[in-house]
């Protein structure tokens, strides 16, 4: 039973929160309460999560030596030896194969996006993660593919606003993750990942400032854009802006005050103020977009 537990932990279920982006298309296409599409999207969420989790295991196998001396990553099941690299690889390949097969049955277009995600993940693991700037752009594309996959499941087009807001927010998250890694590893950062020596504190702070401002501006313009007002038949979406502002600033506070410096992604499941803010934003969006009174 312990082996099964550690195999599940190796899938990094705490990271699956990123995959909730799959629901973005469903919400903003005003189809959240279409039961058949909701069930289809839920299945898509789990298939994407299992596929991404399998890739995490393969990445852990590749980075076994580096992770074993990392102050936090050494606790992962493969790096710590709780499961062998062979056991992890067999489990990952079986789960990935089953997930791909089921995703094809669910939606051929969703399957193609998932296949592209997997291919790009391998390319990222082998090459792109060590190329400065391109590494964070690739991470942002991963987020975009999640949102795009969700729209393909329900057969709606990926709007330009979902594209812009997703990729800017994803860049913001990727850059703050790099910032946290530099915080945690300090002078030994380049020993764990060579690309980190190319990210000085000043350089990464400038990029975070740009993406922070760009994300807020893009979302603000989206809420008041004529096509948005026409689509939802209301100007009230701008009322959700304070939640977005607070959420971004709260996340920056957590990163820069090192509370979640080892893994800022934990903030989305551990920080109560941020969780409440996200929940309130979601409730307000649903009330406004679906015109509940």
PDB file of C-alpha atoms in Angstrom:
ATOM      1  CA  UNK A   1       0.000   0.000   0.000  1.00  0.00           C
ATOM      2  CA  UNK A   2       2.891   2.349   0.730  1.00  0.00           C
ATOM      3  CA  UNK A   3       4.175   1.911  -2.812  1.00  0.00           C
ATOM      4  CA  UNK A   4       0.784   2.904  -4.208  1.00  0.00           C
ATOM      5  CA  UNK A   5       0.691   5.924  -1.912  1.00  0.00           C
ATOM      6  CA  UNK A   6       4.141   7.077  -3.021  1.00  0.00           C
ATOM      7  CA  UNK A   7       3.280   6.513  -6.687  1.00  0.00           C
ATOM      8  CA  UNK A   8       0.218   8.739  -6.266  1.00  0.00           C
ATOM      9  CA  UNK A   9       2.312  11.378  -4.478  1.00  0.00           C
ATOM     10  CA  UNK A  10       4.761  11.256  -7.404  1.00  0.00           C
ATOM     11  CA  UNK A  11       1.939  12.443  -9.657  1.00  0.00           C
ATOM     12  CA  UNK A  12       2.039  15.693  -7.623  1.00  0.00           C
ATOM     13  CA  UNK A  13      -1.719  16.068  -7.111  1.00  0.00           C
ATOM     14  CA  UNK A  14      -1.108  19.451  -5.446  1.00  0.00           C
ATOM     15  CA  UNK A  15      -0.028  20.690  -8.882  1.00  0.00           C
ATOM     16  CA  UNK A  16      -3.327  19.670 -10.473  1.00  0.00           C
ATOM     17  CA  UNK A  17      -4.838  22.985  -9.440  1.00  0.00           C
ATOM     18  CA  UNK A  18      -3.275  24.379 -12.638  1.00  0.00           C
ATOM     19  CA  UNK A  19      -5.507  22.081 -14.655  1.00  0.00           C
ATOM     20  CA  UNK A  20      -8.642  23.856 -13.438  1.00  0.00           C
ATOM     21  CA  UNK A  21      -7.892  26.235 -16.318  1.00  0.00           C
ATOM     22  CA  UNK A  22      -9.650  23.611 -18.420  1.00  0.00           C
ATOM     23  CA  UNK A  23     -12.915  24.906 -16.928  1.00  0.00           C
ATOM     24  CA  UNK A  24     -12.266  28.520 -18.046  1.00  0.00           C
ATOM     25  CA  UNK A  25     -13.797  27.996 -21.479  1.00  0.00           C
ATOM     26  CA  UNK A  26     -16.849  26.297 -19.964  1.00  0.00           C
ATOM     27  CA  UNK A  27     -17.461  29.174 -17.535  1.00  0.00           C
ATOM     28  CA  UNK A  28     -16.963  32.067 -19.953  1.00  0.00           C
ATOM     29  CA  UNK A  29     -18.853  30.315 -22.749  1.00  0.00           C
ATOM     30  CA  UNK A  30     -21.841  30.357 -20.372  1.00  0.00           C
ATOM     31  CA  UNK A  31     -22.131  26.562 -20.494  1.00  0.00           C
ATOM     32  CA  UNK A  32     -21.209  25.739 -16.887  1.00  0.00           C
ATOM     33  CA  UNK A  33     -24.689  24.368 -16.161  1.00  0.00           C
ATOM     34  CA  UNK A  34     -24.850  22.215 -19.274  1.00  0.00           C
ATOM     35  CA  UNK A  35     -24.585  18.876 -17.473  1.00  0.00           C
ATOM     36  CA  UNK A  36     -23.210  16.845 -20.391  1.00  0.00           C
ATOM     37  CA  UNK A  37     -20.474  19.404 -21.129  1.00  0.00           C
ATOM     38  CA  UNK A  38     -19.647  19.739 -17.432  1.00  0.00           C
ATOM     39  CA  UNK A  39     -19.170  15.973 -17.080  1.00  0.00           C
ATOM     40  CA  UNK A  40     -17.061  15.919 -20.230  1.00  0.00           C
ATOM     41  CA  UNK A  41     -14.860  18.703 -18.885  1.00  0.00           C
ATOM     42  CA  UNK A  42     -14.455  16.943 -15.534  1.00  0.00           C
ATOM     43  CA  UNK A  43     -13.272  13.815 -17.350  1.00  0.00           C
ATOM     44  CA  UNK A  44     -10.913  15.995 -19.380  1.00  0.00           C
ATOM     45  CA  UNK A  45      -9.552  17.539 -16.180  1.00  0.00           C
ATOM     46  CA  UNK A  46      -8.621  14.151 -14.730  1.00  0.00           C
ATOM     47  CA  UNK A  47      -7.157  12.823 -17.982  1.00  0.00           C
ATOM     48  CA  UNK A  48      -5.026  15.945 -18.324  1.00  0.00           C
ATOM     49  CA  UNK A  49      -3.993  15.657 -14.666  1.00  0.00           C
ATOM     50  CA  UNK A  50      -3.006  11.992 -14.995  1.00  0.00           C
ATOM     51  CA  UNK A  51      -1.023  12.743 -18.147  1.00  0.00           C
ATOM     52  CA  UNK A  52       0.761  15.707 -16.568  1.00  0.00           C
ATOM     53  CA  UNK A  53       1.413  13.649 -13.430  1.00  0.00           C
ATOM     54  CA  UNK A  54       3.011  10.901 -15.521  1.00  0.00           C
ATOM     55  CA  UNK A  55       5.308  13.495 -17.053  1.00  0.00           C
ATOM     56  CA  UNK A  56       6.259  14.730 -13.571  1.00  0.00           C
ATOM     57  CA  UNK A  57       7.406  11.201 -12.735  1.00  0.00           C
ATOM     58  CA  UNK A  58       9.470  10.943 -15.921  1.00  0.00           C
ATOM     59  CA  UNK A  59      10.997  14.342 -15.153  1.00  0.00           C
ATOM     60  CA  UNK A  60      11.817  13.204 -11.593  1.00  0.00           C
ATOM     61  CA  UNK A  61      13.587  10.154 -13.002  1.00  0.00           C
ATOM     62  CA  UNK A  62      15.662  12.319 -15.335  1.00  0.00           C
ATOM     63  CA  UNK A  63      16.544  14.800 -12.564  1.00  0.00           C
ATOM     64  CA  UNK A  64      17.128  12.125  -9.926  1.00  0.00           C
ATOM     65  CA  UNK A  65      20.708  13.149  -9.105  1.00  0.00           C
ATOM     66  CA  UNK A  66      19.996  16.884  -8.906  1.00  0.00           C
ATOM     67  CA  UNK A  67      16.799  16.389  -6.901  1.00  0.00           C
ATOM     68  CA  UNK A  68      18.561  14.146  -4.383  1.00  0.00           C
ATOM     69  CA  UNK A  69      20.707  17.102  -3.223  1.00  0.00           C
ATOM     70  CA  UNK A  70      17.950  19.727  -3.477  1.00  0.00           C
ATOM     71  CA  UNK A  71      16.787  20.975  -0.028  1.00  0.00           C
ATOM     72  CA  UNK A  72      13.116  20.280  -0.827  1.00  0.00           C
ATOM     73  CA  UNK A  73      12.976  18.056  -3.901  1.00  0.00           C
ATOM     74  CA  UNK A  74      15.057  15.391  -2.149  1.00  0.00           C
ATOM     75  CA  UNK A  75      11.871  14.493  -0.241  1.00  0.00           C
ATOM     76  CA  UNK A  76      10.080  13.403  -3.426  1.00  0.00           C
ATOM     77  CA  UNK A  77       9.451   9.605  -3.571  1.00  0.00           C
ATOM     78  CA  UNK A  78      11.877   8.926  -6.431  1.00  0.00           C
ATOM     79  CA  UNK A  79      14.643  11.248  -5.203  1.00  0.00           C
ATOM     80  CA  UNK A  80      14.350   9.809  -1.696  1.00  0.00           C
ATOM     81  CA  UNK A  81      14.328   6.204  -2.941  1.00  0.00           C
ATOM     82  CA  UNK A  82      10.860   5.381  -1.611  1.00  0.00           C
ATOM     83  CA  UNK A  83      10.058   4.082  -5.087  1.00  0.00           C
ATOM     84  CA  UNK A  84      12.636   2.985  -7.634  1.00  0.00           C
ATOM     85  CA  UNK A  85      13.166   4.692 -10.961  1.00  0.00           C
ATOM     86  CA  UNK A  86      12.050   1.505 -12.732  1.00  0.00           C
ATOM     87  CA  UNK A  87       8.800   1.315 -10.742  1.00  0.00           C
ATOM     88  CA  UNK A  88       8.116   4.983 -11.430  1.00  0.00           C
ATOM     89  CA  UNK A  89       8.784   4.637 -15.149  1.00  0.00           C
ATOM     90  CA  UNK A  90       6.525   1.588 -15.592  1.00  0.00           C
ATOM     91  CA  UNK A  91       3.697   3.269 -13.672  1.00  0.00           C
ATOM     92  CA  UNK A  92       4.097   6.533 -15.616  1.00  0.00           C
ATOM     93  CA  UNK A  93       4.101   4.860 -19.035  1.00  0.00           C
ATOM     94  CA  UNK A  94       1.036   2.733 -18.272  1.00  0.00           C
ATOM     95  CA  UNK A  95      -0.917   5.684 -16.853  1.00  0.00           C
ATOM     96  CA  UNK A  96       0.112   7.933 -19.744  1.00  0.00           C
ATOM     97  CA  UNK A  97      -0.911   5.358 -22.351  1.00  0.00           C
ATOM     98  CA  UNK A  98      -4.314   4.774 -20.746  1.00  0.00           C
ATOM     99  CA  UNK A  99      -4.905   8.533 -20.384  1.00  0.00           C
ATOM    100  CA  UNK A 100      -4.087   9.158 -24.040  1.00  0.00           C
ATOM    101  CA  UNK A 101      -6.378   6.363 -25.203  1.00  0.00           C
ATOM    102  CA  UNK A 102      -9.291   7.611 -23.098  1.00  0.00           C
ATOM    103  CA  UNK A 103      -8.685  11.214 -24.173  1.00  0.00           C
ATOM    104  CA  UNK A 104      -8.973  10.160 -27.814  1.00  0.00           C
ATOM    105  CA  UNK A 105     -12.295   8.496 -27.063  1.00  0.00           C
ATOM    106  CA  UNK A 106     -13.435  11.635 -25.242  1.00  0.00           C
ATOM    107  CA  UNK A 107     -12.453  14.072 -28.007  1.00  0.00           C
ATOM    108  CA  UNK A 108      -9.936  13.687 -30.867  1.00  0.00           C
ATOM    109  CA  UNK A 109      -9.124  17.415 -30.787  1.00  0.00           C
ATOM    110  CA  UNK A 110      -8.550  17.264 -27.010  1.00  0.00           C
ATOM    111  CA  UNK A 111      -6.299  14.250 -27.627  1.00  0.00           C
ATOM    112  CA  UNK A 112      -4.208  16.246 -30.134  1.00  0.00           C
ATOM    113  CA  UNK A 113      -3.726  19.129 -27.681  1.00  0.00           C
ATOM    114  CA  UNK A 114      -2.747  16.656 -24.966  1.00  0.00           C
ATOM    115  CA  UNK A 115      -0.317  14.981 -27.365  1.00  0.00           C
ATOM    116  CA  UNK A 116       1.222  18.362 -28.189  1.00  0.00           C
ATOM    117  CA  UNK A 117       1.464  19.145 -24.458  1.00  0.00           C
ATOM    118  CA  UNK A 118       3.326  15.873 -23.890  1.00  0.00           C
ATOM    119  CA  UNK A 119       5.698  16.495 -26.799  1.00  0.00           C
ATOM    120  CA  UNK A 120       6.442  20.018 -25.612  1.00  0.00           C
ATOM    121  CA  UNK A 121       6.971  18.700 -22.068  1.00  0.00           C
ATOM    122  CA  UNK A 122       9.638  16.281 -23.272  1.00  0.00           C
ATOM    123  CA  UNK A 123      11.283  19.067 -25.258  1.00  0.00           C
ATOM    124  CA  UNK A 124      11.142  21.297 -22.178  1.00  0.00           C
ATOM    125  CA  UNK A 125      12.683  18.607 -19.972  1.00  0.00           C
ATOM    126  CA  UNK A 126      15.496  17.880 -22.431  1.00  0.00           C
ATOM    127  CA  UNK A 127      16.327  21.351 -23.790  1.00  0.00           C
ATOM    128  CA  UNK A 128      14.013  24.295 -23.180  1.00  0.00           C
ATOM    129  CA  UNK A 129      14.202  24.363 -19.376  1.00  0.00           C
ATOM    130  CA  UNK A 130      17.866  25.389 -19.641  1.00  0.00           C
ATOM    131  CA  UNK A 131      17.348  28.287 -22.084  1.00  0.00           C
ATOM    132  CA  UNK A 132      16.861  31.632 -20.352  1.00  0.00           C
ATOM    133  CA  UNK A 133      13.523  33.396 -21.003  1.00  0.00           C
ATOM    134  CA  UNK A 134      12.396  30.607 -23.327  1.00  0.00           C
ATOM    135  CA  UNK A 135      11.966  28.380 -20.274  1.00  0.00           C
ATOM    136  CA  UNK A 136       9.330  30.638 -18.676  1.00  0.00           C
ATOM    137  CA  UNK A 137       7.612  31.255 -22.022  1.00  0.00           C
ATOM    138  CA  UNK A 138       7.292  27.491 -22.463  1.00  0.00           C
ATOM    139  CA  UNK A 139       5.732  27.185 -18.996  1.00  0.00           C
ATOM    140  CA  UNK A 140       3.258  29.912 -19.998  1.00  0.00           C
ATOM    141  CA  UNK A 141       2.379  27.931 -23.130  1.00  0.00           C
ATOM    142  CA  UNK A 142       1.613  24.915 -20.922  1.00  0.00           C
ATOM    143  CA  UNK A 143      -1.024  27.005 -19.136  1.00  0.00           C
ATOM    144  CA  UNK A 144      -2.417  28.203 -22.446  1.00  0.00           C
ATOM    145  CA  UNK A 145      -2.726  24.623 -23.699  1.00  0.00           C
ATOM    146  CA  UNK A 146      -4.804  23.766 -20.639  1.00  0.00           C
ATOM    147  CA  UNK A 147      -7.253  26.580 -21.379  1.00  0.00           C
ATOM    148  CA  UNK A 148      -7.320  25.691 -25.077  1.00  0.00           C
ATOM    149  CA  UNK A 149      -7.944  22.010 -24.299  1.00  0.00           C
ATOM    150  CA  UNK A 150     -10.998  23.013 -22.283  1.00  0.00           C
ATOM    151  CA  UNK A 151     -12.492  24.987 -25.163  1.00  0.00           C
ATOM    152  CA  UNK A 152     -11.953  22.086 -27.572  1.00  0.00           C
ATOM    153  CA  UNK A 153     -13.794  19.723 -25.226  1.00  0.00           C
ATOM    154  CA  UNK A 154     -16.948  21.829 -25.469  1.00  0.00           C
ATOM    155  CA  UNK A 155     -16.348  22.813 -29.121  1.00  0.00           C
ATOM    156  CA  UNK A 156     -16.025  26.575 -28.711  1.00  0.00           C
ATOM    157  CA  UNK A 157     -13.243  28.764 -30.074  1.00  0.00           C
ATOM    158  CA  UNK A 158     -10.429  30.049 -27.872  1.00  0.00           C
ATOM    159  CA  UNK A 159     -11.158  33.751 -27.486  1.00  0.00           C
ATOM    160  CA  UNK A 160      -8.361  36.263 -27.904  1.00  0.00           C
ATOM    161  CA  UNK A 161      -9.037  37.557 -24.391  1.00  0.00           C
ATOM    162  CA  UNK A 162      -8.703  34.104 -22.829  1.00  0.00           C
ATOM    163  CA  UNK A 163      -5.457  33.706 -24.785  1.00  0.00           C
ATOM    164  CA  UNK A 164      -4.034  37.073 -23.656  1.00  0.00           C
ATOM    165  CA  UNK A 165      -5.069  36.884 -20.006  1.00  0.00           C
ATOM    166  CA  UNK A 166      -3.975  33.253 -19.637  1.00  0.00           C
ATOM    167  CA  UNK A 167      -0.514  33.669 -21.126  1.00  0.00           C
ATOM    168  CA  UNK A 168       0.213  36.881 -19.200  1.00  0.00           C
ATOM    169  CA  UNK A 169      -0.907  35.402 -15.889  1.00  0.00           C
ATOM    170  CA  UNK A 170       1.057  32.231 -16.665  1.00  0.00           C
ATOM    171  CA  UNK A 171       4.206  34.271 -17.325  1.00  0.00           C
ATOM    172  CA  UNK A 172       3.661  36.027 -14.012  1.00  0.00           C
ATOM    173  CA  UNK A 173       3.398  32.672 -12.194  1.00  0.00           C
ATOM    174  CA  UNK A 174       6.410  31.186 -13.993  1.00  0.00           C
ATOM    175  CA  UNK A 175       8.603  34.187 -13.183  1.00  0.00           C
ATOM    176  CA  UNK A 176       7.592  34.251  -9.528  1.00  0.00           C
ATOM    177  CA  UNK A 177       8.404  30.530  -9.372  1.00  0.00           C
ATOM    178  CA  UNK A 178      11.897  31.306 -10.684  1.00  0.00           C
ATOM    179  CA  UNK A 179      12.197  34.069  -8.101  1.00  0.00           C
ATOM    180  CA  UNK A 180      11.293  31.608  -5.358  1.00  0.00           C
ATOM    181  CA  UNK A 181      13.834  29.079  -6.590  1.00  0.00           C
ATOM    182  CA  UNK A 182      16.577  31.713  -6.455  1.00  0.00           C
ATOM    183  CA  UNK A 183      15.445  32.704  -2.948  1.00  0.00           C
ATOM    184  CA  UNK A 184      15.582  29.111  -1.748  1.00  0.00           C
ATOM    185  CA  UNK A 185      18.795  27.950  -3.415  1.00  0.00           C
ATOM    186  CA  UNK A 186      20.703  31.240  -3.112  1.00  0.00           C
ATOM    187  CA  UNK A 187      24.321  30.842  -4.276  1.00  0.00           C
ATOM    188  CA  UNK A 188      23.900  27.160  -5.173  1.00  0.00           C
ATOM    189  CA  UNK A 189      21.064  27.815  -7.668  1.00  0.00           C
ATOM    190  CA  UNK A 190      23.177  27.097 -10.754  1.00  0.00           C
ATOM    191  CA  UNK A 191      24.197  23.718  -9.305  1.00  0.00           C
ATOM    192  CA  UNK A 192      20.574  22.570  -9.381  1.00  0.00           C
ATOM    193  CA  UNK A 193      19.546  24.250 -12.629  1.00  0.00           C
ATOM    194  CA  UNK A 194      22.112  26.046 -14.754  1.00  0.00           C
ATOM    195  CA  UNK A 195      19.600  28.465 -16.254  1.00  0.00           C
ATOM    196  CA  UNK A 196      18.975  30.019 -12.815  1.00  0.00           C
ATOM    197  CA  UNK A 197      22.364  31.734 -12.910  1.00  0.00           C
ATOM    198  CA  UNK A 198      21.020  33.801 -15.843  1.00  0.00           C
ATOM    199  CA  UNK A 199      18.216  35.196 -13.677  1.00  0.00           C
ATOM    200  CA  UNK A 200      19.582  37.903 -11.425  1.00  0.00           C
ATOM    201  CA  UNK A 201      17.259  39.360  -8.787  1.00  0.00           C
ATOM    202  CA  UNK A 202      17.051  42.697 -10.614  1.00  0.00           C
ATOM    203  CA  UNK A 203      16.372  41.095 -13.988  1.00  0.00           C
ATOM    204  CA  UNK A 204      13.618  38.814 -12.741  1.00  0.00           C
ATOM    205  CA  UNK A 205      12.073  41.619 -10.642  1.00  0.00           C
ATOM    206  CA  UNK A 206      11.780  43.769 -13.777  1.00  0.00           C
ATOM    207  CA  UNK A 207      10.067  40.968 -15.691  1.00  0.00           C
ATOM    208  CA  UNK A 208       7.695  40.298 -12.783  1.00  0.00           C
ATOM    209  CA  UNK A 209       6.803  44.008 -12.695  1.00  0.00           C
ATOM    210  CA  UNK A 210       6.061  43.993 -16.431  1.00  0.00           C
ATOM    211  CA  UNK A 211       3.892  40.861 -16.305  1.00  0.00           C
ATOM    212  CA  UNK A 212       2.088  42.046 -13.165  1.00  0.00           C
ATOM    213  CA  UNK A 213       1.119  45.335 -14.794  1.00  0.00           C
ATOM    214  CA  UNK A 214       0.309  43.679 -18.128  1.00  0.00           C
ATOM    215  CA  UNK A 215      -1.929  41.059 -16.501  1.00  0.00           C
ATOM    216  CA  UNK A 216      -3.919  43.657 -14.586  1.00  0.00           C
ATOM    217  CA  UNK A 217      -4.263  45.940 -17.610  1.00  0.00           C
ATOM    218  CA  UNK A 218      -5.314  43.074 -19.895  1.00  0.00           C
ATOM    219  CA  UNK A 219      -7.972  41.843 -17.472  1.00  0.00           C
ATOM    220  CA  UNK A 220      -9.235  45.383 -16.889  1.00  0.00           C
ATOM    221  CA  UNK A 221      -9.591  46.043 -20.622  1.00  0.00           C
ATOM    222  CA  UNK A 222     -11.286  42.668 -21.080  1.00  0.00           C
ATOM    223  CA  UNK A 223     -13.976  43.443 -18.484  1.00  0.00           C
ATOM    224  CA  UNK A 224     -14.949  46.732 -20.169  1.00  0.00           C
ATOM    225  CA  UNK A 225     -14.330  45.808 -23.819  1.00  0.00           C
ATOM    226  CA  UNK A 226     -17.394  46.324 -26.068  1.00  0.00           C
ATOM    227  CA  UNK A 227     -17.386  42.680 -27.185  1.00  0.00           C
ATOM    228  CA  UNK A 228     -17.371  41.535 -23.544  1.00  0.00           C
ATOM    229  CA  UNK A 229     -20.260  43.825 -22.629  1.00  0.00           C
ATOM    230  CA  UNK A 230     -22.142  42.665 -25.724  1.00  0.00           C
ATOM    231  CA  UNK A 231     -21.508  38.971 -25.048  1.00  0.00           C
ATOM    232  CA  UNK A 232     -22.597  38.997 -21.410  1.00  0.00           C
ATOM    233  CA  UNK A 233     -25.055  41.887 -21.803  1.00  0.00           C
ATOM    234  CA  UNK A 234     -23.694  43.622 -18.719  1.00  0.00           C
ATOM    235  CA  UNK A 235     -20.966  46.057 -17.696  1.00  0.00           C
ATOM    236  CA  UNK A 236     -20.688  44.527 -14.243  1.00  0.00           C
ATOM    237  CA  UNK A 237     -17.783  42.183 -14.939  1.00  0.00           C
ATOM    238  CA  UNK A 238     -15.462  45.068 -14.036  1.00  0.00           C
ATOM    239  CA  UNK A 239     -16.663  44.582 -10.442  1.00  0.00           C
ATOM    240  CA  UNK A 240     -14.491  41.451 -10.278  1.00  0.00           C
ATOM    241  CA  UNK A 241     -11.328  43.517 -10.800  1.00  0.00           C
ATOM    242  CA  UNK A 242     -10.639  44.164  -7.071  1.00  0.00           C
ATOM    243  CA  UNK A 243     -10.428  40.395  -6.480  1.00  0.00           C
ATOM    244  CA  UNK A 244      -7.871  40.034  -9.283  1.00  0.00           C
ATOM    245  CA  UNK A 245      -5.806  42.927  -7.933  1.00  0.00           C
ATOM    246  CA  UNK A 246      -5.831  41.533  -4.402  1.00  0.00           C
ATOM    247  CA  UNK A 247      -5.034  37.997  -5.613  1.00  0.00           C
ATOM    248  CA  UNK A 248      -1.988  39.081  -7.600  1.00  0.00           C
ATOM    249  CA  UNK A 249      -0.678  41.331  -4.830  1.00  0.00           C
ATOM    250  CA  UNK A 250      -1.296  38.675  -2.180  1.00  0.00           C
ATOM    251  CA  UNK A 251       0.639  36.138  -4.242  1.00  0.00           C
ATOM    252  CA  UNK A 252       3.526  38.597  -4.633  1.00  0.00           C
ATOM    253  CA  UNK A 253       3.491  39.168  -0.885  1.00  0.00           C
ATOM    254  CA  UNK A 254       3.813  35.425  -0.254  1.00  0.00           C
ATOM    255  CA  UNK A 255       6.653  35.055  -2.754  1.00  0.00           C
ATOM    256  CA  UNK A 256       8.689  38.037  -1.585  1.00  0.00           C
ATOM    257  CA  UNK A 257       8.220  37.331   2.101  1.00  0.00           C
ATOM    258  CA  UNK A 258       9.399  33.742   1.568  1.00  0.00           C
ATOM    259  CA  UNK A 259       6.403  32.192   3.278  1.00  0.00           C
ATOM    260  CA  UNK A 260       6.066  29.846   0.315  1.00  0.00           C
ATOM    261  CA  UNK A 261       9.543  30.361  -1.116  1.00  0.00           C
ATOM    262  CA  UNK A 262      10.156  26.610  -1.477  1.00  0.00           C
ATOM    263  CA  UNK A 263       7.057  26.165  -3.642  1.00  0.00           C
ATOM    264  CA  UNK A 264       4.796  29.174  -4.331  1.00  0.00           C
ATOM    265  CA  UNK A 265       2.216  26.859  -5.941  1.00  0.00           C
ATOM    266  CA  UNK A 266       1.327  25.721  -2.417  1.00  0.00           C
ATOM    267  CA  UNK A 267      -0.143  29.186  -1.837  1.00  0.00           C
ATOM    268  CA  UNK A 268      -3.162  28.184  -3.939  1.00  0.00           C
ATOM    269  CA  UNK A 269      -4.044  25.364  -1.559  1.00  0.00           C
ATOM    270  CA  UNK A 270      -2.554  26.570   1.729  1.00  0.00           C
ATOM    271  CA  UNK A 271      -3.021  30.343   1.980  1.00  0.00           C
ATOM    272  CA  UNK A 272      -6.525  31.022   3.288  1.00  0.00           C
ATOM    273  CA  UNK A 273      -6.792  34.707   2.208  1.00  0.00           C
ATOM    274  CA  UNK A 274      -5.764  33.799  -1.339  1.00  0.00           C
ATOM    275  CA  UNK A 275      -8.159  30.849  -1.438  1.00  0.00           C
ATOM    276  CA  UNK A 276     -11.041  32.996  -0.198  1.00  0.00           C
ATOM    277  CA  UNK A 277     -10.201  35.675  -2.756  1.00  0.00           C
ATOM    278  CA  UNK A 278     -10.195  33.181  -5.639  1.00  0.00           C
ATOM    279  CA  UNK A 279     -13.483  31.687  -4.446  1.00  0.00           C
ATOM    280  CA  UNK A 280     -15.108  35.134  -4.176  1.00  0.00           C
ATOM    281  CA  UNK A 281     -13.847  36.049  -7.654  1.00  0.00           C
ATOM    282  CA  UNK A 282     -15.303  32.837  -9.078  1.00  0.00           C
ATOM    283  CA  UNK A 283     -18.654  33.338  -7.350  1.00  0.00           C
ATOM    284  CA  UNK A 284     -18.863  36.931  -8.603  1.00  0.00           C
ATOM    285  CA  UNK A 285     -17.983  35.905 -12.154  1.00  0.00           C
ATOM    286  CA  UNK A 286     -20.672  33.209 -12.154  1.00  0.00           C
ATOM    287  CA  UNK A 287     -23.292  35.572 -10.657  1.00  0.00           C
ATOM    288  CA  UNK A 288     -22.505  38.258 -13.250  1.00  0.00           C
ATOM    289  CA  UNK A 289     -21.997  36.070 -16.328  1.00  0.00           C
ATOM    290  CA  UNK A 290     -25.036  33.871 -15.623  1.00  0.00           C
ATOM    291  CA  UNK A 291     -27.143  36.784 -14.326  1.00  0.00           C
ATOM    292  CA  UNK A 292     -28.258  35.236 -11.066  1.00  0.00           C
ATOM    293  CA  UNK A 293     -30.256  37.669  -8.971  1.00  0.00           C
TER     294      UNK A 293
END
